[in-house]
Amino acid sequence: MMMVEKKWFIGVDLGGTTIKLAFIDYYGEIQNKWEIPTDKSDEGRHITTHIARALDDKMTEVGVSNDRFVGIGMGAPGFIEMETGFIYQAVNIGWKDFPLKDKLEIETGLPVIIDNDANIAALGEMWRGAGDGAQDLLCVTLGTGVGGGIISRGAIIHGTNGMAGEIGHITSITDGGVQCNCGKTGCLETVASATGIVRTAKDTIDSYPESLLHNKDEITARDVFEAYGSGDAHATEVVHITTFHLGLAIGNLANALNPSKIVIGGGVSKAGDALLTPLKKEFQKFALPRVKEGADFAIATLGNDAGVIGGAWLVKTKIMQKS
């Protein structure tokens, strides 16, 4: 066992602006972490080369070689063919029909496993974060969009072609909703993401001449929650609209999935109890009594490290078990 425990994993979390990388030990402790800019030029075709180069440079700096590592677990945005690590489309990166796993394996000489970025964040929170080892977990990330990861009996649910967990695209506004990046209208993402919260605030501000948000040049979701904490009527209305739609979606999901933990992450989750308290109130209206009893809410604790730690978990549980 000692030899196995000395092996490390590489976690990679690809974002639209930066790529986060980490060397992680057998127990999920980060040994080294750093990031590089995401080069989206030429439809993102240089990204795998940049990752391979960054890993080589860090290995040289730390004084370790390729044989120290079991493999690479990488989270990427977009629609992914799970078995082959093939990206059908990643709009924010520029990839279309891109063989991510194959290219990265060739360039690094290591086994690679790919999953959706929201999924690996959920796995990270399950292993080392707010999930606290829960085997049935629902993770919702509220950032520029709304992401989701569904874990059942310790494994991510992918569905028939990798689309399970697209919580942000549950329809919330059935008629007259805002256009979403996915092509549909009225998605949860259009009301419950940071972008959606700001849109709601701007759309309703004229009805509240006393709103504290009138003082802001550029309203942010953080501004909304700060004003809400001060008792501002306008911000209270915006938070109510946001948490109503979020609570309805999560309540319905929980009725179907019966999770023991519901972890809320992403930038918006930094609002803490200002978000959780009204969200739980809405959730309780829609969740069945026994579902409510079983489900604990928690704010994600790993922040930007969730994705790389989840990537390492994939290597530990998928690649290592095969070898």
PDB file of C-alpha atoms in Angstrom:
ATOM      1  CA  MET A   1       0.000   0.000   0.000  1.00  0.00           C
ATOM      2  CA  MET A   2       2.866   2.380   0.725  1.00  0.00           C
ATOM      3  CA  MET A   3       3.947   2.398  -2.910  1.00  0.00           C
ATOM      4  CA  VAL A   4       0.386   3.220  -4.009  1.00  0.00           C
ATOM      5  CA  GLU A   5       0.129   5.991  -1.430  1.00  0.00           C
ATOM      6  CA  LYS A   6       3.264   7.622  -2.806  1.00  0.00           C
ATOM      7  CA  LYS A   7       1.614   8.079  -6.201  1.00  0.00           C
ATOM      8  CA  TRP A   8       0.215  11.506  -7.062  1.00  0.00           C
ATOM      9  CA  PHE A   9      -2.613  12.648  -9.311  1.00  0.00           C
ATOM     10  CA  ILE A  10      -2.895  15.656 -11.618  1.00  0.00           C
ATOM     11  CA  GLY A  11      -6.082  17.727 -11.556  1.00  0.00           C
ATOM     12  CA  VAL A  12      -6.842  20.187 -14.361  1.00  0.00           C
ATOM     13  CA  ASP A  13      -9.818  22.549 -14.386  1.00  0.00           C
ATOM     14  CA  LEU A  14     -10.355  24.351 -17.683  1.00  0.00           C
ATOM     15  CA  GLY A  15     -12.130  27.698 -17.505  1.00  0.00           C
ATOM     16  CA  GLY A  16     -12.834  30.311 -20.138  1.00  0.00           C
ATOM     17  CA  THR A  17     -10.158  32.638 -18.718  1.00  0.00           C
ATOM     18  CA  THR A  18      -7.705  30.450 -16.817  1.00  0.00           C
ATOM     19  CA  ILE A  19      -6.677  26.798 -16.554  1.00  0.00           C
ATOM     20  CA  LYS A  20      -6.107  25.635 -12.981  1.00  0.00           C
ATOM     21  CA  LEU A  21      -3.614  22.804 -12.460  1.00  0.00           C
ATOM     22  CA  ALA A  22      -2.577  20.885  -9.349  1.00  0.00           C
ATOM     23  CA  PHE A  23      -0.453  17.982  -8.141  1.00  0.00           C
ATOM     24  CA  ILE A  24      -2.514  16.128  -5.543  1.00  0.00           C
ATOM     25  CA  ASP A  25      -1.531  13.255  -3.276  1.00  0.00           C
ATOM     26  CA  TYR A  26      -3.342   9.982  -2.563  1.00  0.00           C
ATOM     27  CA  TYR A  27      -5.378  11.567   0.252  1.00  0.00           C
ATOM     28  CA  GLY A  28      -6.591  14.549  -1.755  1.00  0.00           C
ATOM     29  CA  GLU A  29      -4.113  17.059  -0.351  1.00  0.00           C
ATOM     30  CA  ILE A  30      -2.868  19.639  -2.859  1.00  0.00           C
ATOM     31  CA  GLN A  31       0.945  19.534  -3.110  1.00  0.00           C
ATOM     32  CA  ASN A  32       1.342  22.222  -5.782  1.00  0.00           C
ATOM     33  CA  LYS A  33      -1.199  24.369  -7.581  1.00  0.00           C
ATOM     34  CA  TRP A  34      -0.914  27.075 -10.195  1.00  0.00           C
ATOM     35  CA  GLU A  35      -2.760  28.431 -13.209  1.00  0.00           C
ATOM     36  CA  ILE A  36      -2.102  29.480 -16.780  1.00  0.00           C
ATOM     37  CA  PRO A  37      -4.187  31.657 -19.126  1.00  0.00           C
ATOM     38  CA  THR A  38      -6.624  29.914 -21.460  1.00  0.00           C
ATOM     39  CA  ASP A  39      -5.520  30.513 -25.042  1.00  0.00           C
ATOM     40  CA  LYS A  40      -8.719  30.388 -27.113  1.00  0.00           C
ATOM     41  CA  SER A  41      -7.034  31.383 -30.376  1.00  0.00           C
ATOM     42  CA  ASP A  42      -7.358  29.041 -33.386  1.00  0.00           C
ATOM     43  CA  GLU A  43     -10.504  27.484 -31.857  1.00  0.00           C
ATOM     44  CA  GLY A  44      -8.608  26.436 -28.719  1.00  0.00           C
ATOM     45  CA  ARG A  45      -6.250  24.056 -30.501  1.00  0.00           C
ATOM     46  CA  HIS A  46      -3.159  25.169 -28.494  1.00  0.00           C
ATOM     47  CA  ILE A  47      -4.677  24.429 -25.086  1.00  0.00           C
ATOM     48  CA  THR A  48      -3.454  20.833 -24.739  1.00  0.00           C
ATOM     49  CA  THR A  49       0.086  21.827 -25.730  1.00  0.00           C
ATOM     50  CA  HIS A  50       0.088  24.598 -23.133  1.00  0.00           C
ATOM     51  CA  ILE A  51      -1.153  22.202 -20.426  1.00  0.00           C
ATOM     52  CA  ALA A  52       1.542  19.637 -21.299  1.00  0.00           C
ATOM     53  CA  ARG A  53       4.258  22.306 -21.254  1.00  0.00           C
ATOM     54  CA  ALA A  54       3.017  23.728 -17.935  1.00  0.00           C
ATOM     55  CA  LEU A  55       3.065  20.239 -16.362  1.00  0.00           C
ATOM     56  CA  ASP A  56       6.590  19.531 -17.650  1.00  0.00           C
ATOM     57  CA  ASP A  57       7.874  22.857 -16.316  1.00  0.00           C
ATOM     58  CA  LYS A  58       6.302  22.275 -12.875  1.00  0.00           C
ATOM     59  CA  MET A  59       7.637  18.702 -12.657  1.00  0.00           C
ATOM     60  CA  THR A  60      11.142  20.031 -13.364  1.00  0.00           C
ATOM     61  CA  GLU A  61      10.693  22.779 -10.777  1.00  0.00           C
ATOM     62  CA  VAL A  62       9.398  20.377  -8.088  1.00  0.00           C
ATOM     63  CA  GLY A  63      11.864  17.644  -8.979  1.00  0.00           C
ATOM     64  CA  VAL A  64       9.445  14.855  -9.881  1.00  0.00           C
ATOM     65  CA  SER A  65       9.015  12.850 -13.085  1.00  0.00           C
ATOM     66  CA  ASN A  66       6.070  11.461 -15.051  1.00  0.00           C
ATOM     67  CA  ASP A  67       6.248   8.095 -13.309  1.00  0.00           C
ATOM     68  CA  ARG A  68       5.224   9.741 -10.012  1.00  0.00           C
ATOM     69  CA  PHE A  69       1.754  10.310 -11.462  1.00  0.00           C
ATOM     70  CA  VAL A  70      -1.122   7.891 -12.040  1.00  0.00           C
ATOM     71  CA  GLY A  71      -2.817  10.157 -14.577  1.00  0.00           C
ATOM     72  CA  ILE A  72      -4.674  13.381 -15.291  1.00  0.00           C
ATOM     73  CA  GLY A  73      -8.300  14.126 -14.374  1.00  0.00           C
ATOM     74  CA  MET A  74      -9.621  17.131 -16.249  1.00  0.00           C
ATOM     75  CA  GLY A  75     -12.831  19.105 -16.096  1.00  0.00           C
ATOM     76  CA  ALA A  76     -13.947  20.952 -19.209  1.00  0.00           C
ATOM     77  CA  PRO A  77     -17.036  22.983 -20.065  1.00  0.00           C
ATOM     78  CA  GLY A  78     -19.285  21.738 -22.841  1.00  0.00           C
ATOM     79  CA  PHE A  79     -20.869  18.560 -24.144  1.00  0.00           C
ATOM     80  CA  ILE A  80     -18.559  15.590 -23.632  1.00  0.00           C
ATOM     81  CA  GLU A  81     -18.600  11.988 -24.837  1.00  0.00           C
ATOM     82  CA  MET A  82     -17.617  10.374 -21.543  1.00  0.00           C
ATOM     83  CA  GLU A  83     -16.035   7.151 -22.805  1.00  0.00           C
ATOM     84  CA  THR A  84     -13.745   8.788 -25.361  1.00  0.00           C
ATOM     85  CA  GLY A  85     -13.162  12.212 -23.801  1.00  0.00           C
ATOM     86  CA  PHE A  86     -14.353  13.755 -27.062  1.00  0.00           C
ATOM     87  CA  ILE A  87     -15.757  17.295 -26.877  1.00  0.00           C
ATOM     88  CA  TYR A  88     -18.726  17.776 -29.177  1.00  0.00           C
ATOM     89  CA  GLN A  89     -18.957  21.445 -28.371  1.00  0.00           C
ATOM     90  CA  ALA A  90     -17.502  23.880 -25.834  1.00  0.00           C
ATOM     91  CA  VAL A  91     -18.847  27.267 -26.862  1.00  0.00           C
ATOM     92  CA  ASN A  92     -16.744  29.338 -24.420  1.00  0.00           C
ATOM     93  CA  ILE A  93     -13.499  27.680 -25.572  1.00  0.00           C
ATOM     94  CA  GLY A  94     -14.099  27.390 -29.312  1.00  0.00           C
ATOM     95  CA  TRP A  95     -13.932  23.585 -29.487  1.00  0.00           C
ATOM     96  CA  LYS A  96     -16.141  21.662 -31.844  1.00  0.00           C
ATOM     97  CA  ASP A  97     -15.610  17.901 -32.355  1.00  0.00           C
ATOM     98  CA  PHE A  98     -12.320  18.101 -30.437  1.00  0.00           C
ATOM     99  CA  PRO A  99     -10.524  14.874 -29.289  1.00  0.00           C
ATOM    100  CA  LEU A 100      -9.409  16.308 -25.921  1.00  0.00           C
ATOM    101  CA  LYS A 101      -8.494  13.045 -24.158  1.00  0.00           C
ATOM    102  CA  ASP A 102      -6.503  11.660 -27.102  1.00  0.00           C
ATOM    103  CA  LYS A 103      -4.567  14.890 -27.691  1.00  0.00           C
ATOM    104  CA  LEU A 104      -3.719  15.375 -24.028  1.00  0.00           C
ATOM    105  CA  GLU A 105      -2.585  11.743 -23.627  1.00  0.00           C
ATOM    106  CA  ILE A 106      -0.288  12.047 -26.655  1.00  0.00           C
ATOM    107  CA  GLU A 107       1.199  15.326 -25.434  1.00  0.00           C
ATOM    108  CA  THR A 108       1.697  14.348 -21.765  1.00  0.00           C
ATOM    109  CA  GLY A 109       2.334  10.597 -21.998  1.00  0.00           C
ATOM    110  CA  LEU A 110      -0.135  10.036 -19.146  1.00  0.00           C
ATOM    111  CA  PRO A 111      -3.608   8.431 -19.005  1.00  0.00           C
ATOM    112  CA  VAL A 112      -6.351  11.098 -19.071  1.00  0.00           C
ATOM    113  CA  ILE A 113      -9.971  11.079 -17.934  1.00  0.00           C
ATOM    114  CA  ILE A 114     -12.317  13.932 -18.894  1.00  0.00           C
ATOM    115  CA  ASP A 115     -15.583  15.035 -17.322  1.00  0.00           C
ATOM    116  CA  ASN A 116     -17.785  18.111 -17.273  1.00  0.00           C
ATOM    117  CA  ASP A 117     -16.382  20.929 -15.103  1.00  0.00           C
ATOM    118  CA  ALA A 118     -19.484  21.088 -12.860  1.00  0.00           C
ATOM    119  CA  ASN A 119     -19.316  17.317 -12.338  1.00  0.00           C
ATOM    120  CA  ILE A 120     -15.718  17.328 -11.175  1.00  0.00           C
ATOM    121  CA  ALA A 121     -16.446  20.257  -8.835  1.00  0.00           C
ATOM    122  CA  ALA A 122     -19.207  18.116  -7.295  1.00  0.00           C
ATOM    123  CA  LEU A 123     -16.796  15.185  -6.901  1.00  0.00           C
ATOM    124  CA  GLY A 124     -14.232  17.469  -5.252  1.00  0.00           C
ATOM    125  CA  GLU A 125     -16.806  18.729  -2.758  1.00  0.00           C
ATOM    126  CA  MET A 126     -17.916  15.154  -2.049  1.00  0.00           C
ATOM    127  CA  TRP A 127     -14.359  13.926  -1.378  1.00  0.00           C
ATOM    128  CA  ARG A 128     -12.730  16.808   0.455  1.00  0.00           C
ATOM    129  CA  GLY A 129     -15.310  19.575   0.870  1.00  0.00           C
ATOM    130  CA  ALA A 130     -18.821  20.388   2.050  1.00  0.00           C
ATOM    131  CA  GLY A 131     -20.189  17.067   0.802  1.00  0.00           C
ATOM    132  CA  ASP A 132     -18.396  15.446   3.727  1.00  0.00           C
ATOM    133  CA  GLY A 133     -18.292  12.062   1.980  1.00  0.00           C
ATOM    134  CA  ALA A 134     -22.054  12.033   1.253  1.00  0.00           C
ATOM    135  CA  GLN A 135     -22.862   9.328  -1.301  1.00  0.00           C
ATOM    136  CA  ASP A 136     -26.045  11.021  -2.563  1.00  0.00           C
ATOM    137  CA  LEU A 137     -25.281  14.615  -3.314  1.00  0.00           C
ATOM    138  CA  LEU A 138     -26.651  17.417  -5.441  1.00  0.00           C
ATOM    139  CA  CYS A 139     -24.179  20.185  -6.262  1.00  0.00           C
ATOM    140  CA  VAL A 140     -25.358  23.462  -7.792  1.00  0.00           C
ATOM    141  CA  THR A 141     -22.806  26.053  -8.894  1.00  0.00           C
ATOM    142  CA  LEU A 142     -24.013  29.622  -9.280  1.00  0.00           C
ATOM    143  CA  GLY A 143     -21.545  31.631 -11.328  1.00  0.00           C
ATOM    144  CA  THR A 144     -21.784  33.302 -14.728  1.00  0.00           C
ATOM    145  CA  GLY A 145     -24.116  30.402 -15.497  1.00  0.00           C
ATOM    146  CA  VAL A 146     -25.693  27.687 -13.365  1.00  0.00           C
ATOM    147  CA  GLY A 147     -23.905  24.340 -13.312  1.00  0.00           C
ATOM    148  CA  GLY A 148     -24.837  21.103 -11.648  1.00  0.00           C
ATOM    149  CA  GLY A 149     -23.466  17.758 -10.628  1.00  0.00           C
ATOM    150  CA  ILE A 150     -25.586  14.841  -9.423  1.00  0.00           C
ATOM    151  CA  ILE A 151     -23.860  12.130  -7.384  1.00  0.00           C
ATOM    152  CA  SER A 152     -25.744   8.925  -6.626  1.00  0.00           C
ATOM    153  CA  ARG A 153     -24.160   6.201  -4.482  1.00  0.00           C
ATOM    154  CA  GLY A 154     -20.816   7.943  -4.835  1.00  0.00           C
ATOM    155  CA  ALA A 155     -20.791   8.162  -8.639  1.00  0.00           C
ATOM    156  CA  ILE A 156     -21.592  11.033 -10.989  1.00  0.00           C
ATOM    157  CA  ILE A 157     -24.748  10.480 -13.041  1.00  0.00           C
ATOM    158  CA  HIS A 158     -23.985  11.111 -16.722  1.00  0.00           C
ATOM    159  CA  GLY A 159     -27.150   9.881 -18.438  1.00  0.00           C
ATOM    160  CA  THR A 160     -27.340   8.253 -21.841  1.00  0.00           C
ATOM    161  CA  ASN A 161     -25.076  10.716 -23.679  1.00  0.00           C
ATOM    162  CA  GLY A 162     -23.398  12.776 -20.976  1.00  0.00           C
ATOM    163  CA  MET A 163     -26.056  15.438 -20.464  1.00  0.00           C
ATOM    164  CA  ALA A 164     -27.269  14.573 -16.939  1.00  0.00           C
ATOM    165  CA  GLY A 165     -26.883  17.338 -14.378  1.00  0.00           C
ATOM    166  CA  GLU A 166     -27.635  20.278 -16.689  1.00  0.00           C
ATOM    167  CA  ILE A 167     -29.519  21.945 -13.826  1.00  0.00           C
ATOM    168  CA  GLY A 168     -29.037  25.418 -15.293  1.00  0.00           C
ATOM    169  CA  HIS A 169     -31.237  24.477 -18.233  1.00  0.00           C
ATOM    170  CA  ILE A 170     -34.308  23.428 -16.293  1.00  0.00           C
ATOM    171  CA  THR A 171     -37.055  25.687 -17.642  1.00  0.00           C
ATOM    172  CA  SER A 172     -38.063  28.203 -14.971  1.00  0.00           C
ATOM    173  CA  ILE A 173     -39.987  30.789 -17.000  1.00  0.00           C
ATOM    174  CA  THR A 174     -42.291  28.860 -19.311  1.00  0.00           C
ATOM    175  CA  ASP A 175     -43.524  31.864 -21.287  1.00  0.00           C
ATOM    176  CA  GLY A 176     -41.688  35.065 -22.186  1.00  0.00           C
ATOM    177  CA  GLY A 177     -38.383  34.078 -20.601  1.00  0.00           C
ATOM    178  CA  VAL A 178     -35.015  35.521 -21.538  1.00  0.00           C
ATOM    179  CA  GLN A 179     -32.974  33.811 -24.285  1.00  0.00           C
ATOM    180  CA  CYS A 180     -30.325  31.480 -22.831  1.00  0.00           C
ATOM    181  CA  ASN A 181     -26.926  30.682 -24.404  1.00  0.00           C
ATOM    182  CA  CYS A 182     -28.149  27.115 -24.935  1.00  0.00           C
ATOM    183  CA  GLY A 183     -30.764  28.314 -27.445  1.00  0.00           C
ATOM    184  CA  LYS A 184     -33.809  27.818 -25.206  1.00  0.00           C
ATOM    185  CA  THR A 185     -35.604  30.588 -23.316  1.00  0.00           C
ATOM    186  CA  GLY A 186     -36.440  30.929 -19.627  1.00  0.00           C
ATOM    187  CA  CYS A 187     -33.745  28.558 -18.297  1.00  0.00           C
ATOM    188  CA  LEU A 188     -32.931  28.601 -14.570  1.00  0.00           C
ATOM    189  CA  GLU A 189     -29.543  30.021 -15.580  1.00  0.00           C
ATOM    190  CA  THR A 190     -31.246  33.181 -16.866  1.00  0.00           C
ATOM    191  CA  VAL A 191     -32.622  33.992 -13.397  1.00  0.00           C
ATOM    192  CA  ALA A 192     -30.426  32.293 -10.775  1.00  0.00           C
ATOM    193  CA  SER A 193     -26.883  32.882 -12.098  1.00  0.00           C
ATOM    194  CA  ALA A 194     -24.866  35.981 -11.172  1.00  0.00           C
ATOM    195  CA  THR A 195     -25.761  37.315 -14.631  1.00  0.00           C
ATOM    196  CA  GLY A 196     -29.441  36.536 -14.069  1.00  0.00           C
ATOM    197  CA  ILE A 197     -29.488  38.224 -10.644  1.00  0.00           C
ATOM    198  CA  VAL A 198     -28.011  41.401 -12.150  1.00  0.00           C
ATOM    199  CA  ARG A 199     -30.532  41.284 -15.001  1.00  0.00           C
ATOM    200  CA  THR A 200     -33.447  40.975 -12.547  1.00  0.00           C
ATOM    201  CA  ALA A 201     -32.064  43.879 -10.498  1.00  0.00           C
ATOM    202  CA  LYS A 202     -31.795  46.101 -13.571  1.00  0.00           C
ATOM    203  CA  ASP A 203     -35.235  45.101 -14.866  1.00  0.00           C
ATOM    204  CA  THR A 204     -36.940  45.966 -11.554  1.00  0.00           C
ATOM    205  CA  ILE A 205     -34.928  48.978 -10.332  1.00  0.00           C
ATOM    206  CA  ASP A 206     -37.267  51.625 -11.786  1.00  0.00           C
ATOM    207  CA  SER A 207     -40.020  50.414  -9.439  1.00  0.00           C
ATOM    208  CA  TYR A 208     -37.796  51.209  -6.427  1.00  0.00           C
ATOM    209  CA  PRO A 209     -36.632  54.848  -6.487  1.00  0.00           C
ATOM    210  CA  GLU A 210     -35.125  54.432  -2.983  1.00  0.00           C
ATOM    211  CA  SER A 211     -33.061  51.371  -3.941  1.00  0.00           C
ATOM    212  CA  LEU A 212     -29.476  51.365  -2.672  1.00  0.00           C
ATOM    213  CA  LEU A 213     -28.517  49.891  -6.036  1.00  0.00           C
ATOM    214  CA  HIS A 214     -29.156  53.268  -7.722  1.00  0.00           C
ATOM    215  CA  ASN A 215     -25.775  54.323  -6.286  1.00  0.00           C
ATOM    216  CA  LYS A 216     -23.887  51.649  -8.239  1.00  0.00           C
ATOM    217  CA  ASP A 217     -22.301  52.368 -11.622  1.00  0.00           C
ATOM    218  CA  GLU A 218     -22.330  48.671 -12.474  1.00  0.00           C
ATOM    219  CA  ILE A 219     -24.516  46.394 -10.343  1.00  0.00           C
ATOM    220  CA  THR A 220     -23.092  42.992  -9.311  1.00  0.00           C
ATOM    221  CA  ALA A 221     -24.726  40.014  -7.594  1.00  0.00           C
ATOM    222  CA  ARG A 222     -22.609  40.829  -4.550  1.00  0.00           C
ATOM    223  CA  ASP A 223     -24.086  44.355  -4.466  1.00  0.00           C
ATOM    224  CA  VAL A 224     -27.580  42.837  -4.498  1.00  0.00           C
ATOM    225  CA  PHE A 225     -26.857  40.604  -1.476  1.00  0.00           C
ATOM    226  CA  GLU A 226     -25.143  43.448   0.409  1.00  0.00           C
ATOM    227  CA  ALA A 227     -28.183  45.686  -0.148  1.00  0.00           C
ATOM    228  CA  TYR A 228     -30.420  42.770   0.884  1.00  0.00           C
ATOM    229  CA  GLY A 229     -28.443  42.508   4.145  1.00  0.00           C
ATOM    230  CA  SER A 230     -29.205  46.193   4.766  1.00  0.00           C
ATOM    231  CA  GLY A 231     -32.950  45.548   4.405  1.00  0.00           C
ATOM    232  CA  ASP A 232     -33.259  47.234   0.996  1.00  0.00           C
ATOM    233  CA  ALA A 233     -36.750  46.517  -0.419  1.00  0.00           C
ATOM    234  CA  HIS A 234     -35.557  46.291  -4.020  1.00  0.00           C
ATOM    235  CA  ALA A 235     -32.729  43.858  -3.239  1.00  0.00           C
ATOM    236  CA  THR A 236     -35.160  41.811  -1.117  1.00  0.00           C
ATOM    237  CA  GLU A 237     -37.453  41.483  -4.135  1.00  0.00           C
ATOM    238  CA  VAL A 238     -34.541  40.390  -6.365  1.00  0.00           C
ATOM    239  CA  VAL A 239     -33.359  37.800  -3.815  1.00  0.00           C
ATOM    240  CA  HIS A 240     -36.942  36.530  -3.474  1.00  0.00           C
ATOM    241  CA  ILE A 241     -37.275  36.059  -7.254  1.00  0.00           C
ATOM    242  CA  THR A 242     -33.875  34.323  -7.437  1.00  0.00           C
ATOM    243  CA  THR A 243     -34.417  31.971  -4.496  1.00  0.00           C
ATOM    244  CA  PHE A 244     -37.991  31.169  -5.542  1.00  0.00           C
ATOM    245  CA  HIS A 245     -36.836  29.814  -8.904  1.00  0.00           C
ATOM    246  CA  LEU A 246     -33.790  28.114  -7.401  1.00  0.00           C
ATOM    247  CA  GLY A 247     -35.812  26.594  -4.552  1.00  0.00           C
ATOM    248  CA  LEU A 248     -38.461  25.323  -6.961  1.00  0.00           C
ATOM    249  CA  ALA A 249     -35.860  23.660  -9.209  1.00  0.00           C
ATOM    250  CA  ILE A 250     -33.852  22.157  -6.332  1.00  0.00           C
ATOM    251  CA  GLY A 251     -37.029  21.022  -4.538  1.00  0.00           C
ATOM    252  CA  ASN A 252     -38.220  19.168  -7.636  1.00  0.00           C
ATOM    253  CA  LEU A 253     -34.773  17.661  -8.220  1.00  0.00           C
ATOM    254  CA  ALA A 254     -34.572  16.555  -4.590  1.00  0.00           C
ATOM    255  CA  ASN A 255     -38.000  14.882  -4.855  1.00  0.00           C
ATOM    256  CA  ALA A 256     -36.611  12.838  -7.738  1.00  0.00           C
ATOM    257  CA  LEU A 257     -33.127  12.159  -6.316  1.00  0.00           C
ATOM    258  CA  ASN A 258     -33.508  12.188  -2.500  1.00  0.00           C
ATOM    259  CA  PRO A 259     -30.007  13.587  -1.756  1.00  0.00           C
ATOM    260  CA  SER A 260     -28.470  13.736   1.719  1.00  0.00           C
ATOM    261  CA  LYS A 261     -26.483  16.872   0.846  1.00  0.00           C
ATOM    262  CA  ILE A 262     -27.275  19.859  -1.342  1.00  0.00           C
ATOM    263  CA  VAL A 263     -24.082  21.850  -1.876  1.00  0.00           C
ATOM    264  CA  ILE A 264     -24.285  25.365  -3.303  1.00  0.00           C
ATOM    265  CA  GLY A 265     -21.066  26.665  -4.877  1.00  0.00           C
ATOM    266  CA  GLY A 266     -19.844  29.260  -7.360  1.00  0.00           C
ATOM    267  CA  GLY A 267     -19.278  32.967  -6.858  1.00  0.00           C
ATOM    268  CA  VAL A 268     -22.867  33.687  -5.759  1.00  0.00           C
ATOM    269  CA  SER A 269     -22.516  31.189  -2.875  1.00  0.00           C
ATOM    270  CA  LYS A 270     -20.152  33.651  -1.166  1.00  0.00           C
ATOM    271  CA  ALA A 271     -23.349  35.387   0.000  1.00  0.00           C
ATOM    272  CA  GLY A 272     -23.578  32.559   2.566  1.00  0.00           C
ATOM    273  CA  ASP A 273     -26.654  32.640   4.800  1.00  0.00           C
ATOM    274  CA  ALA A 274     -28.070  35.646   2.921  1.00  0.00           C
ATOM    275  CA  LEU A 275     -28.582  33.148   0.086  1.00  0.00           C
ATOM    276  CA  LEU A 276     -29.141  29.909   2.031  1.00  0.00           C
ATOM    277  CA  THR A 277     -31.796  31.149   4.477  1.00  0.00           C
ATOM    278  CA  PRO A 278     -34.332  32.354   1.858  1.00  0.00           C
ATOM    279  CA  LEU A 279     -33.373  29.455  -0.452  1.00  0.00           C
ATOM    280  CA  LYS A 280     -34.134  26.830   2.207  1.00  0.00           C
ATOM    281  CA  LYS A 281     -37.482  28.525   2.890  1.00  0.00           C
ATOM    282  CA  GLU A 282     -38.451  28.234  -0.798  1.00  0.00           C
ATOM    283  CA  PHE A 283     -37.059  24.696  -1.060  1.00  0.00           C
ATOM    284  CA  GLN A 284     -39.226  23.581   1.868  1.00  0.00           C
ATOM    285  CA  LYS A 285     -42.371  24.674   0.051  1.00  0.00           C
ATOM    286  CA  PHE A 286     -41.659  22.275  -2.803  1.00  0.00           C
ATOM    287  CA  ALA A 287     -39.810  19.304  -1.288  1.00  0.00           C
ATOM    288  CA  LEU A 288     -41.660  16.327   0.167  1.00  0.00           C
ATOM    289  CA  PRO A 289     -41.479  16.031   3.981  1.00  0.00           C
ATOM    290  CA  ARG A 290     -39.184  12.977   4.002  1.00  0.00           C
ATOM    291  CA  VAL A 291     -37.006  14.519   1.278  1.00  0.00           C
ATOM    292  CA  LYS A 292     -36.639  17.662   3.426  1.00  0.00           C
ATOM    293  CA  GLU A 293     -35.701  15.566   6.455  1.00  0.00           C
ATOM    294  CA  GLY A 294     -32.944  13.807   4.528  1.00  0.00           C
ATOM    295  CA  ALA A 295     -31.379  16.842   2.865  1.00  0.00           C
ATOM    296  CA  ASP A 296     -28.811  19.130   4.482  1.00  0.00           C
ATOM    297  CA  PHE A 297     -27.814  22.343   2.697  1.00  0.00           C
ATOM    298  CA  ALA A 298     -24.197  23.491   2.741  1.00  0.00           C
ATOM    299  CA  ILE A 299     -22.117  26.169   1.076  1.00  0.00           C
ATOM    300  CA  ALA A 300     -19.244  24.702  -0.956  1.00  0.00           C
ATOM    301  CA  THR A 301     -15.940  24.967   0.925  1.00  0.00           C
ATOM    302  CA  LEU A 302     -13.267  24.244  -1.694  1.00  0.00           C
ATOM    303  CA  GLY A 303     -13.782  27.322  -3.869  1.00  0.00           C
ATOM    304  CA  ASN A 304     -11.559  27.251  -6.951  1.00  0.00           C
ATOM    305  CA  ASP A 305      -9.874  24.043  -5.759  1.00  0.00           C
ATOM    306  CA  ALA A 306     -13.013  21.883  -6.154  1.00  0.00           C
ATOM    307  CA  GLY A 307     -12.376  21.118  -9.834  1.00  0.00           C
ATOM    308  CA  VAL A 308      -8.744  20.029  -9.536  1.00  0.00           C
ATOM    309  CA  ILE A 309      -9.527  17.891  -6.465  1.00  0.00           C
ATOM    310  CA  GLY A 310     -12.461  16.308  -8.305  1.00  0.00           C
ATOM    311  CA  GLY A 311     -10.159  15.608 -11.237  1.00  0.00           C
ATOM    312  CA  ALA A 312      -7.772  13.828  -8.874  1.00  0.00           C
ATOM    313  CA  TRP A 313     -10.667  11.784  -7.455  1.00  0.00           C
ATOM    314  CA  LEU A 314     -11.513  10.604 -10.980  1.00  0.00           C
ATOM    315  CA  VAL A 315      -7.929   9.446 -11.497  1.00  0.00           C
ATOM    316  CA  LYS A 316      -7.898   7.692  -8.114  1.00  0.00           C
ATOM    317  CA  THR A 317     -11.210   5.887  -8.619  1.00  0.00           C
ATOM    318  CA  LYS A 318     -11.221   5.272 -12.383  1.00  0.00           C
ATOM    319  CA  ILE A 319      -7.654   5.075 -13.701  1.00  0.00           C
ATOM    320  CA  MET A 320      -5.932   3.722 -10.586  1.00  0.00           C
ATOM    321  CA  GLN A 321      -8.498   0.937 -10.100  1.00  0.00           C
ATOM    322  CA  LYS A 322      -7.906  -0.300 -13.644  1.00  0.00           C
ATOM    323  CA  SER A 323      -4.123  -0.394 -13.337  1.00  0.00           C
TER     324      SER A 323
END
